[in-house]
Amino acid sequence: MNIEEVKQQAGPREFSPRDDLPREYREAATRMLEFHANSEIMGAYLERPFIRKAPSLERKMAFSAKTQDEIGHGQMLYRAAESLGIKTRDEMLADLANGDGKFLNCFHYPMERYVETPMIAFFVDGAAMRRQATLKSSSWEPYAHAMDKICFEEGMHVKHGESILRELMSGSKKEQEMTQEAFEEWWPRILQFFGPTDDQSTHHDFAEQVGLKTKSNDELRNAFLNTYMPKAEKYGLEIPDEPRIRDNGDGTYEVVEDDLDWEEFFTVSKNEYEGSKQQIDSRARAQEAVQWVRDMLDGQATTGDGPTPQAAD
Ligand SMILES: [Fe+2]
Ligand SMILES: [Fe+2]
């Protein structure tokens, strides 16, 4: 199939590993999937400390489940990416650990305080749901298929984040103030979640023409604002004055994009932000710590033998 045929035929779940697809399509789909998979893994690293730090057993269990879900999402997406024949899962994981793999802006920033957790679990996962729901109609069938399970679980994450936000915002004055402060810190990053506006986004046109993406960055950001502005206010959060948000008067909102720090966004995107290295290094250490398991499984695959006594120790 050539690229013109791909554009003509593109539709929801149209292409699978059975199709003979041009390299350009397979590369674009790999880029999207790898970015998404890396983001799931890096998101889990922000959640993990709260398995210990959360204030009750129920919350600890919820953080434990969410962390496992995110890692699972990453693994499913690496498999969906691998089926495009451009890069293996091992190559993608190695690139993530050595700093070449790219991932979502929000996961480059440290999350240290409990009051910050709903900023990810409610707002970032809410934003992710917006994008991921549209990816159920992606033209790469393994991607769309993975989204069925992922969206279901993301829905649970948003509920978990909303429950923490509700609890904090109906708690003590101190809790409310700390949550508001965390919100002000995270709000601009959350608005940048969807990436640059469409005319600055280099990969957008092609991805849309071949059906990998069905909605533009701006459409998704606006849809997110329309839903989440009222929710933030419902829980008593005050929307900061900067970046300015235009109220269109009909229940729809738009952010004044020039008020957002795009220079910081692009530094983050290139893994060059001051926090990026710390997050990537924690991933690299984890990758290194389980290298022996990978080596053992590789040995098993090539010899067909079970684990050697030493490796099993
Ligand atoms: Fe996820
Ligand atoms: Fe999630």
mmCIF file of C-alpha atoms and ligand atoms in Angstrom:
data_model
loop_
_atom_site.group_PDB
_atom_site.id
_atom_site.type_symbol
_atom_site.label_atom_id
_atom_site.label_comp_id
_atom_site.label_asym_id
_atom_site.label_seq_id
_atom_site.Cartn_x
_atom_site.Cartn_y
_atom_site.Cartn_z
ATOM 1 C CA MET A 1 0.000 0.000 0.000
ATOM 2 C CA ASN A 2 1.371 3.451 -0.760
ATOM 3 C CA ILE A 3 0.801 6.551 1.334
ATOM 4 C CA GLU A 4 -2.006 7.895 -0.894
ATOM 5 C CA GLU A 5 -3.898 4.616 -0.561
ATOM 6 C CA VAL A 6 -3.392 4.745 3.210
ATOM 7 C CA LYS A 7 -4.896 8.261 3.346
ATOM 8 C CA GLN A 8 -7.882 7.193 1.262
ATOM 9 C CA GLN A 9 -8.559 4.053 3.225
ATOM 10 C CA ALA A 10 -7.832 5.534 6.702
ATOM 11 C CA GLY A 11 -10.659 5.010 9.168
ATOM 12 C CA PRO A 12 -11.209 3.731 12.704
ATOM 13 C CA ARG A 13 -9.244 0.530 13.377
ATOM 14 C CA GLU A 14 -8.605 0.101 9.666
ATOM 15 C CA PHE A 15 -4.986 -1.113 9.692
ATOM 16 C CA SER A 16 -3.384 -4.022 11.486
ATOM 17 C CA PRO A 17 -0.120 -6.011 11.284
ATOM 18 C CA ARG A 18 -1.700 -7.970 8.393
ATOM 19 C CA ASP A 19 -1.502 -4.879 6.166
ATOM 20 C CA ASP A 20 1.507 -3.945 4.130
ATOM 21 C CA LEU A 21 1.900 -0.340 5.253
ATOM 22 C CA PRO A 22 4.445 2.227 4.068
ATOM 23 C CA ARG A 23 7.329 3.085 6.374
ATOM 24 C CA GLU A 24 6.117 6.668 6.788
ATOM 25 C CA TYR A 25 2.871 5.472 8.401
ATOM 26 C CA ARG A 26 4.635 2.918 10.576
ATOM 27 C CA GLU A 27 7.138 5.490 11.786
ATOM 28 C CA ALA A 28 4.475 8.054 12.645
ATOM 29 C CA ALA A 29 2.435 5.472 14.542
ATOM 30 C CA THR A 30 5.549 4.236 16.365
ATOM 31 C CA ARG A 31 6.417 7.796 17.400
ATOM 32 C CA MET A 32 2.935 8.339 18.867
ATOM 33 C CA LEU A 33 2.778 4.984 20.612
ATOM 34 C CA GLU A 34 6.293 5.157 22.022
ATOM 35 C CA PHE A 35 5.619 8.629 23.439
ATOM 36 C CA HIS A 36 2.376 7.408 24.968
ATOM 37 C CA ALA A 37 3.939 4.226 26.421
ATOM 38 C CA ASN A 38 6.897 6.165 27.871
ATOM 39 C CA SER A 39 4.473 8.618 29.458
ATOM 40 C CA GLU A 40 2.533 5.822 31.156
ATOM 41 C CA ILE A 41 5.752 4.436 32.667
ATOM 42 C CA MET A 42 7.059 7.834 33.773
ATOM 43 C CA GLY A 43 3.677 8.724 35.259
ATOM 44 C CA ALA A 44 3.881 5.622 37.431
ATOM 45 C CA TYR A 45 7.141 6.900 38.933
ATOM 46 C CA LEU A 46 5.382 9.963 40.298
ATOM 47 C CA GLU A 47 2.633 7.856 41.873
ATOM 48 C CA ARG A 48 4.796 5.155 43.395
ATOM 49 C CA PRO A 49 6.032 7.034 46.529
ATOM 50 C CA PHE A 50 2.404 7.580 47.583
ATOM 51 C CA ILE A 51 1.875 3.854 48.084
ATOM 52 C CA ARG A 52 3.838 4.549 51.298
ATOM 53 C CA LYS A 53 3.003 8.202 51.848
ATOM 54 C CA ALA A 54 -0.797 8.164 51.435
ATOM 55 C CA PRO A 55 -2.617 8.735 54.751
ATOM 56 C CA SER A 56 -4.788 5.609 54.955
ATOM 57 C CA LEU A 57 -4.723 1.950 53.955
ATOM 58 C CA GLU A 58 -7.501 2.514 51.398
ATOM 59 C CA ARG A 59 -5.578 5.329 49.745
ATOM 60 C CA LYS A 60 -2.339 3.294 49.790
ATOM 61 C CA MET A 61 -4.139 0.428 48.044
ATOM 62 C CA ALA A 62 -5.568 2.795 45.457
ATOM 63 C CA PHE A 63 -2.105 4.231 44.724
ATOM 64 C CA SER A 64 -0.715 0.732 44.486
ATOM 65 C CA ALA A 65 -3.406 -0.263 41.972
ATOM 66 C CA LYS A 66 -2.976 2.931 39.967
ATOM 67 C CA THR A 67 0.806 2.490 39.767
ATOM 68 C CA GLN A 68 0.355 -1.078 38.509
ATOM 69 C CA ASP A 69 -2.267 0.055 35.993
ATOM 70 C CA GLU A 70 0.053 2.710 34.542
ATOM 71 C CA ILE A 71 2.927 0.244 34.166
ATOM 72 C CA GLY A 72 0.496 -2.181 32.508
ATOM 73 C CA HIS A 73 -0.679 0.542 30.105
ATOM 74 C CA GLY A 74 2.932 1.194 29.165
ATOM 75 C CA GLN A 75 3.590 -2.478 28.456
ATOM 76 C CA MET A 76 0.473 -2.864 26.308
ATOM 77 C CA LEU A 77 1.388 0.198 24.291
ATOM 78 C CA TYR A 78 4.992 -0.956 23.757
ATOM 79 C CA ARG A 79 3.527 -4.172 22.325
ATOM 80 C CA ALA A 80 1.160 -2.216 20.076
ATOM 81 C CA ALA A 81 4.163 -0.129 18.952
ATOM 82 C CA GLU A 82 6.375 -3.160 18.425
ATOM 83 C CA SER A 83 3.833 -4.656 16.024
ATOM 84 C CA LEU A 84 4.643 -1.827 13.570
ATOM 85 C CA GLY A 85 8.062 -3.388 12.975
ATOM 86 C CA ILE A 86 10.124 -0.225 13.499
ATOM 87 C CA LYS A 87 11.441 -0.604 17.042
ATOM 88 C CA THR A 88 11.382 -3.382 19.609
ATOM 89 C CA ARG A 89 10.051 -2.955 23.140
ATOM 90 C CA ASP A 90 13.589 -3.420 24.486
ATOM 91 C CA GLU A 91 14.900 -0.640 22.253
ATOM 92 C CA MET A 92 12.157 1.709 23.419
ATOM 93 C CA LEU A 93 12.826 0.907 27.085
ATOM 94 C CA ALA A 94 16.564 1.364 26.575
ATOM 95 C CA ASP A 95 15.953 4.756 24.916
ATOM 96 C CA LEU A 96 13.754 5.822 27.807
ATOM 97 C CA ALA A 97 16.469 4.939 30.324
ATOM 98 C CA ASN A 98 19.266 6.633 28.367
ATOM 99 C CA GLY A 99 17.345 9.898 27.978
ATOM 100 C CA ASP A 100 16.455 9.640 24.271
ATOM 101 C CA GLY A 101 12.825 8.602 24.832
ATOM 102 C CA LYS A 102 10.325 11.455 24.996
ATOM 103 C CA PHE A 103 7.366 11.640 27.382
ATOM 104 C CA LEU A 104 4.587 13.916 28.575
ATOM 105 C CA ASN A 105 5.495 17.343 29.978
ATOM 106 C CA CYS A 106 3.665 16.844 33.315
ATOM 107 C CA PHE A 107 5.818 13.871 34.255
ATOM 108 C CA HIS A 108 9.081 15.848 34.177
ATOM 109 C CA TYR A 109 8.104 17.744 37.333
ATOM 110 C CA PRO A 110 8.550 16.246 40.801
ATOM 111 C CA MET A 111 5.405 15.472 42.796
ATOM 112 C CA GLU A 112 6.313 15.411 46.470
ATOM 113 C CA ARG A 113 3.281 16.458 48.480
ATOM 114 C CA TYR A 114 0.056 14.525 48.908
ATOM 115 C CA VAL A 115 -1.971 17.634 48.007
ATOM 116 C CA GLU A 116 -0.407 17.473 44.549
ATOM 117 C CA THR A 117 -1.702 13.969 43.801
ATOM 118 C CA PRO A 118 -5.154 15.019 42.540
ATOM 119 C CA MET A 119 -3.432 17.384 40.096
ATOM 120 C CA ILE A 120 -2.239 14.271 38.290
ATOM 121 C CA ALA A 121 -4.964 11.759 39.138
ATOM 122 C CA PHE A 122 -7.899 14.107 38.556
ATOM 123 C CA PHE A 123 -6.710 16.757 36.094
ATOM 124 C CA VAL A 124 -3.913 15.067 34.125
ATOM 125 C CA ASP A 125 -5.715 11.733 33.945
ATOM 126 C CA GLY A 126 -8.883 13.652 33.053
ATOM 127 C CA ALA A 127 -6.988 15.326 30.231
ATOM 128 C CA ALA A 128 -5.555 11.956 29.214
ATOM 129 C CA MET A 129 -9.074 10.498 29.078
ATOM 130 C CA ARG A 130 -10.074 13.238 26.637
ATOM 131 C CA ARG A 131 -7.282 12.351 24.267
ATOM 132 C CA GLN A 132 -7.468 8.608 24.763
ATOM 133 C CA ALA A 133 -11.189 8.353 24.141
ATOM 134 C CA THR A 134 -10.574 9.731 20.628
ATOM 135 C CA LEU A 135 -7.761 7.216 20.096
ATOM 136 C CA LYS A 136 -10.277 4.381 20.269
ATOM 137 C CA SER A 137 -10.903 5.384 16.649
ATOM 138 C CA SER A 138 -7.238 5.449 15.671
ATOM 139 C CA SER A 139 -6.505 3.787 12.331
ATOM 140 C CA TRP A 140 -3.831 1.514 13.897
ATOM 141 C CA GLU A 141 -6.011 -1.262 15.290
ATOM 142 C CA PRO A 142 -3.636 -2.470 18.062
ATOM 143 C CA TYR A 143 -3.512 1.109 19.407
ATOM 144 C CA ALA A 144 -7.280 1.530 19.374
ATOM 145 C CA HIS A 145 -7.721 -1.910 20.911
ATOM 146 C CA ALA A 146 -5.350 -1.120 23.806
ATOM 147 C CA MET A 147 -7.397 2.031 24.447
ATOM 148 C CA ASP A 148 -10.505 -0.019 25.303
ATOM 149 C CA LYS A 149 -8.843 -1.348 28.447
ATOM 150 C CA ILE A 150 -6.774 1.752 29.185
ATOM 151 C CA CYS A 151 -9.742 4.152 29.056
ATOM 152 C CA PHE A 152 -11.716 1.941 31.410
ATOM 153 C CA GLU A 153 -8.898 2.064 33.958
ATOM 154 C CA GLU A 154 -8.238 5.783 33.464
ATOM 155 C CA GLY A 155 -11.875 6.363 34.374
ATOM 156 C CA MET A 156 -11.126 4.740 37.748
ATOM 157 C CA HIS A 157 -8.031 6.901 38.193
ATOM 158 C CA VAL A 158 -10.056 10.060 37.661
ATOM 159 C CA LYS A 159 -12.570 8.901 40.287
ATOM 160 C CA HIS A 160 -9.707 8.218 42.707
ATOM 161 C CA GLY A 161 -8.236 11.691 42.055
ATOM 162 C CA GLU A 162 -11.621 13.335 42.391
ATOM 163 C CA SER A 163 -12.214 11.595 45.701
ATOM 164 C CA ILE A 164 -8.897 12.918 47.103
ATOM 165 C CA LEU A 165 -9.606 16.410 45.781
ATOM 166 C CA ARG A 166 -13.087 16.406 47.340
ATOM 167 C CA GLU A 167 -11.659 15.246 50.672
ATOM 168 C CA LEU A 168 -8.905 17.878 50.721
ATOM 169 C CA MET A 169 -11.181 20.725 49.637
ATOM 170 C CA SER A 170 -13.694 19.893 52.344
ATOM 171 C CA GLY A 171 -10.947 19.469 54.955
ATOM 172 C CA SER A 172 -9.205 22.020 57.157
ATOM 173 C CA LYS A 173 -8.434 25.554 56.005
ATOM 174 C CA LYS A 174 -4.774 24.582 55.802
ATOM 175 C CA GLU A 175 -5.571 21.619 53.537
ATOM 176 C CA GLN A 176 -7.654 23.836 51.292
ATOM 177 C CA GLU A 177 -4.882 26.429 51.033
ATOM 178 C CA MET A 178 -2.219 23.848 50.286
ATOM 179 C CA THR A 179 -4.406 22.248 47.607
ATOM 180 C CA GLN A 180 -5.091 25.629 46.013
ATOM 181 C CA GLU A 181 -1.344 26.325 46.003
ATOM 182 C CA ALA A 182 -0.636 22.972 44.313
ATOM 183 C CA PHE A 183 -3.369 23.709 41.775
ATOM 184 C CA GLU A 184 -1.803 27.062 40.879
ATOM 185 C CA GLU A 185 1.554 25.406 40.400
ATOM 186 C CA TRP A 186 0.201 22.605 38.186
ATOM 187 C CA TRP A 187 -2.527 24.422 36.229
ATOM 188 C CA PRO A 188 -0.291 25.874 33.456
ATOM 189 C CA ARG A 189 1.416 22.491 32.953
ATOM 190 C CA ILE A 190 -1.949 20.786 32.759
ATOM 191 C CA LEU A 191 -3.064 23.244 30.068
ATOM 192 C CA GLN A 192 0.119 22.462 28.145
ATOM 193 C CA PHE A 193 -0.631 18.737 28.368
ATOM 194 C CA PHE A 194 -2.198 18.807 24.908
ATOM 195 C CA GLY A 195 0.926 20.253 23.339
ATOM 196 C CA PRO A 196 1.441 23.302 21.206
ATOM 197 C CA THR A 197 -1.338 24.884 19.231
ATOM 198 C CA ASP A 198 -2.008 23.155 15.909
ATOM 199 C CA ASP A 199 -0.111 25.487 13.609
ATOM 200 C CA GLN A 200 3.069 24.847 15.642
ATOM 201 C CA SER A 201 2.623 21.097 15.783
ATOM 202 C CA THR A 202 4.770 19.522 13.077
ATOM 203 C CA HIS A 203 3.426 15.991 13.201
ATOM 204 C CA HIS A 204 -0.235 16.808 13.448
ATOM 205 C CA ASP A 205 -1.271 17.060 9.788
ATOM 206 C CA PHE A 206 0.163 13.740 8.696
ATOM 207 C CA ALA A 207 -1.143 11.892 11.770
ATOM 208 C CA GLU A 208 -4.618 13.233 11.073
ATOM 209 C CA GLN A 209 -4.519 12.474 7.344
ATOM 210 C CA VAL A 210 -3.702 8.824 7.979
ATOM 211 C CA GLY A 211 -6.260 8.524 10.781
ATOM 212 C CA LEU A 212 -3.822 7.993 13.643
ATOM 213 C CA LYS A 213 -5.227 11.051 15.387
ATOM 214 C CA THR A 214 -8.801 12.187 15.063
ATOM 215 C CA LYS A 215 -8.832 15.460 17.034
ATOM 216 C CA SER A 216 -6.447 18.402 17.075
ATOM 217 C CA ASN A 217 -4.550 19.633 20.159
ATOM 218 C CA ASP A 218 -6.713 22.745 20.359
ATOM 219 C CA GLU A 219 -9.994 20.856 20.086
ATOM 220 C CA LEU A 220 -8.909 18.541 22.887
ATOM 221 C CA ARG A 221 -7.669 21.353 25.133
ATOM 222 C CA ASN A 222 -10.909 23.247 24.703
ATOM 223 C CA ALA A 223 -13.012 20.163 25.393
ATOM 224 C CA PHE A 224 -10.968 19.571 28.549
ATOM 225 C CA LEU A 225 -11.446 23.162 29.718
ATOM 226 C CA ASN A 226 -15.200 23.035 29.110
ATOM 227 C CA THR A 227 -15.486 20.027 31.411
ATOM 228 C CA TYR A 228 -12.805 20.696 34.008
ATOM 229 C CA MET A 229 -13.175 24.447 34.624
ATOM 230 C CA PRO A 230 -16.614 23.912 36.181
ATOM 231 C CA LYS A 231 -15.376 20.854 38.104
ATOM 232 C CA ALA A 232 -12.414 22.772 39.598
ATOM 233 C CA GLU A 233 -14.773 25.543 40.682
ATOM 234 C CA LYS A 234 -17.293 23.070 42.054
ATOM 235 C CA TYR A 235 -14.660 21.815 44.511
ATOM 236 C CA GLY A 236 -13.764 25.361 45.531
ATOM 237 C CA LEU A 237 -10.553 25.827 43.550
ATOM 238 C CA GLU A 238 -9.921 29.317 42.256
ATOM 239 C CA ILE A 239 -8.752 29.516 38.647
ATOM 240 C CA PRO A 240 -5.551 31.605 38.569
ATOM 241 C CA ASP A 241 -5.605 34.915 36.640
ATOM 242 C CA GLU A 242 -2.645 33.789 34.552
ATOM 243 C CA PRO A 243 -2.845 32.199 32.027
ATOM 244 C CA ARG A 244 -5.979 34.102 31.073
ATOM 245 C CA ILE A 245 -9.013 31.980 30.229
ATOM 246 C CA ARG A 246 -11.590 33.404 27.837
ATOM 247 C CA ASP A 247 -15.159 32.664 28.833
ATOM 248 C CA ASN A 248 -17.148 32.469 25.597
ATOM 249 C CA GLY A 249 -20.388 32.852 27.563
ATOM 250 C CA ASP A 250 -21.899 29.633 26.216
ATOM 251 C CA GLY A 251 -20.269 27.201 28.619
ATOM 252 C CA THR A 252 -17.105 27.009 26.526
ATOM 253 C CA TYR A 253 -13.658 28.351 27.392
ATOM 254 C CA GLU A 254 -10.378 29.028 25.686
ATOM 255 C CA VAL A 255 -6.937 29.658 27.094
ATOM 256 C CA VAL A 256 -4.879 32.635 25.876
ATOM 257 C CA GLU A 257 -2.026 30.522 24.608
ATOM 258 C CA ASP A 258 0.551 33.303 24.621
ATOM 259 C CA ASP A 259 0.215 33.420 28.418
ATOM 260 C CA LEU A 260 1.702 29.928 28.656
ATOM 261 C CA ASP A 261 5.469 29.450 28.844
ATOM 262 C CA TRP A 262 6.157 27.564 25.616
ATOM 263 C CA GLU A 263 9.895 27.941 25.981
ATOM 264 C CA GLU A 264 9.739 25.899 29.171
ATOM 265 C CA PHE A 265 7.441 23.422 27.420
ATOM 266 C CA PHE A 266 9.935 22.850 24.589
ATOM 267 C CA THR A 267 12.843 22.541 27.046
ATOM 268 C CA VAL A 268 10.816 19.907 28.885
ATOM 269 C CA SER A 269 9.937 18.139 25.614
ATOM 270 C CA LYS A 270 13.620 17.741 24.802
ATOM 271 C CA ASN A 271 14.290 16.192 28.258
ATOM 272 C CA GLU A 272 16.416 19.235 29.094
ATOM 273 C CA TYR A 273 14.409 20.617 32.000
ATOM 274 C CA GLU A 274 16.150 20.555 35.396
ATOM 275 C CA GLY A 275 13.740 17.929 36.738
ATOM 276 C CA SER A 276 13.896 15.708 33.638
ATOM 277 C CA LYS A 277 17.236 14.148 34.516
ATOM 278 C CA GLN A 278 16.085 13.139 37.966
ATOM 279 C CA GLN A 279 12.992 11.367 36.595
ATOM 280 C CA ILE A 280 14.924 9.670 33.802
ATOM 281 C CA ASP A 281 17.639 8.537 36.210
ATOM 282 C CA SER A 282 15.116 6.897 38.509
ATOM 283 C CA ARG A 283 13.862 4.973 35.477
ATOM 284 C CA ALA A 284 17.435 4.057 34.471
ATOM 285 C CA ARG A 285 18.158 2.736 37.973
ATOM 286 C CA ALA A 286 15.049 0.563 37.921
ATOM 287 C CA GLN A 287 15.961 -0.745 34.465
ATOM 288 C CA GLU A 288 19.452 -1.604 35.714
ATOM 289 C CA ALA A 289 18.168 -3.276 38.895
ATOM 290 C CA VAL A 290 16.189 -5.881 36.946
ATOM 291 C CA GLN A 291 18.713 -6.417 34.178
ATOM 292 C CA TRP A 292 19.480 -9.857 35.617
ATOM 293 C CA VAL A 293 15.880 -10.945 34.975
ATOM 294 C CA ARG A 294 16.105 -9.791 31.371
ATOM 295 C CA ASP A 295 19.424 -11.603 30.890
ATOM 296 C CA MET A 296 18.013 -14.776 32.373
ATOM 297 C CA LEU A 297 14.932 -14.712 30.144
ATOM 298 C CA ASP A 298 17.076 -13.988 27.085
ATOM 299 C CA GLY A 299 19.248 -16.967 27.958
ATOM 300 C CA GLN A 300 16.176 -19.157 28.281
ATOM 301 C CA ALA A 301 14.820 -17.995 24.932
ATOM 302 C CA THR A 302 18.038 -18.819 23.080
ATOM 303 C CA THR A 303 18.877 -22.158 24.740
ATOM 304 C CA GLY A 304 15.380 -23.338 25.474
ATOM 305 C CA ASP A 305 16.603 -24.313 28.966
ATOM 306 C CA GLY A 306 15.073 -23.310 32.237
ATOM 307 C CA PRO A 307 16.885 -20.863 34.507
ATOM 308 C CA THR A 308 20.332 -21.935 35.684
ATOM 309 C CA PRO A 309 20.614 -22.555 39.446
ATOM 310 C CA GLN A 310 22.755 -19.405 39.907
ATOM 311 C CA ALA A 311 20.323 -17.150 38.044
ATOM 312 C CA ALA A 312 17.385 -18.496 40.002
ATOM 313 C CA ASP A 313 19.009 -17.616 43.326
HETATM 314 FE FE FE B 1 -2.513 5.259 32.170
HETATM 315 FE FE FE B 2 -3.922 6.993 34.777
#
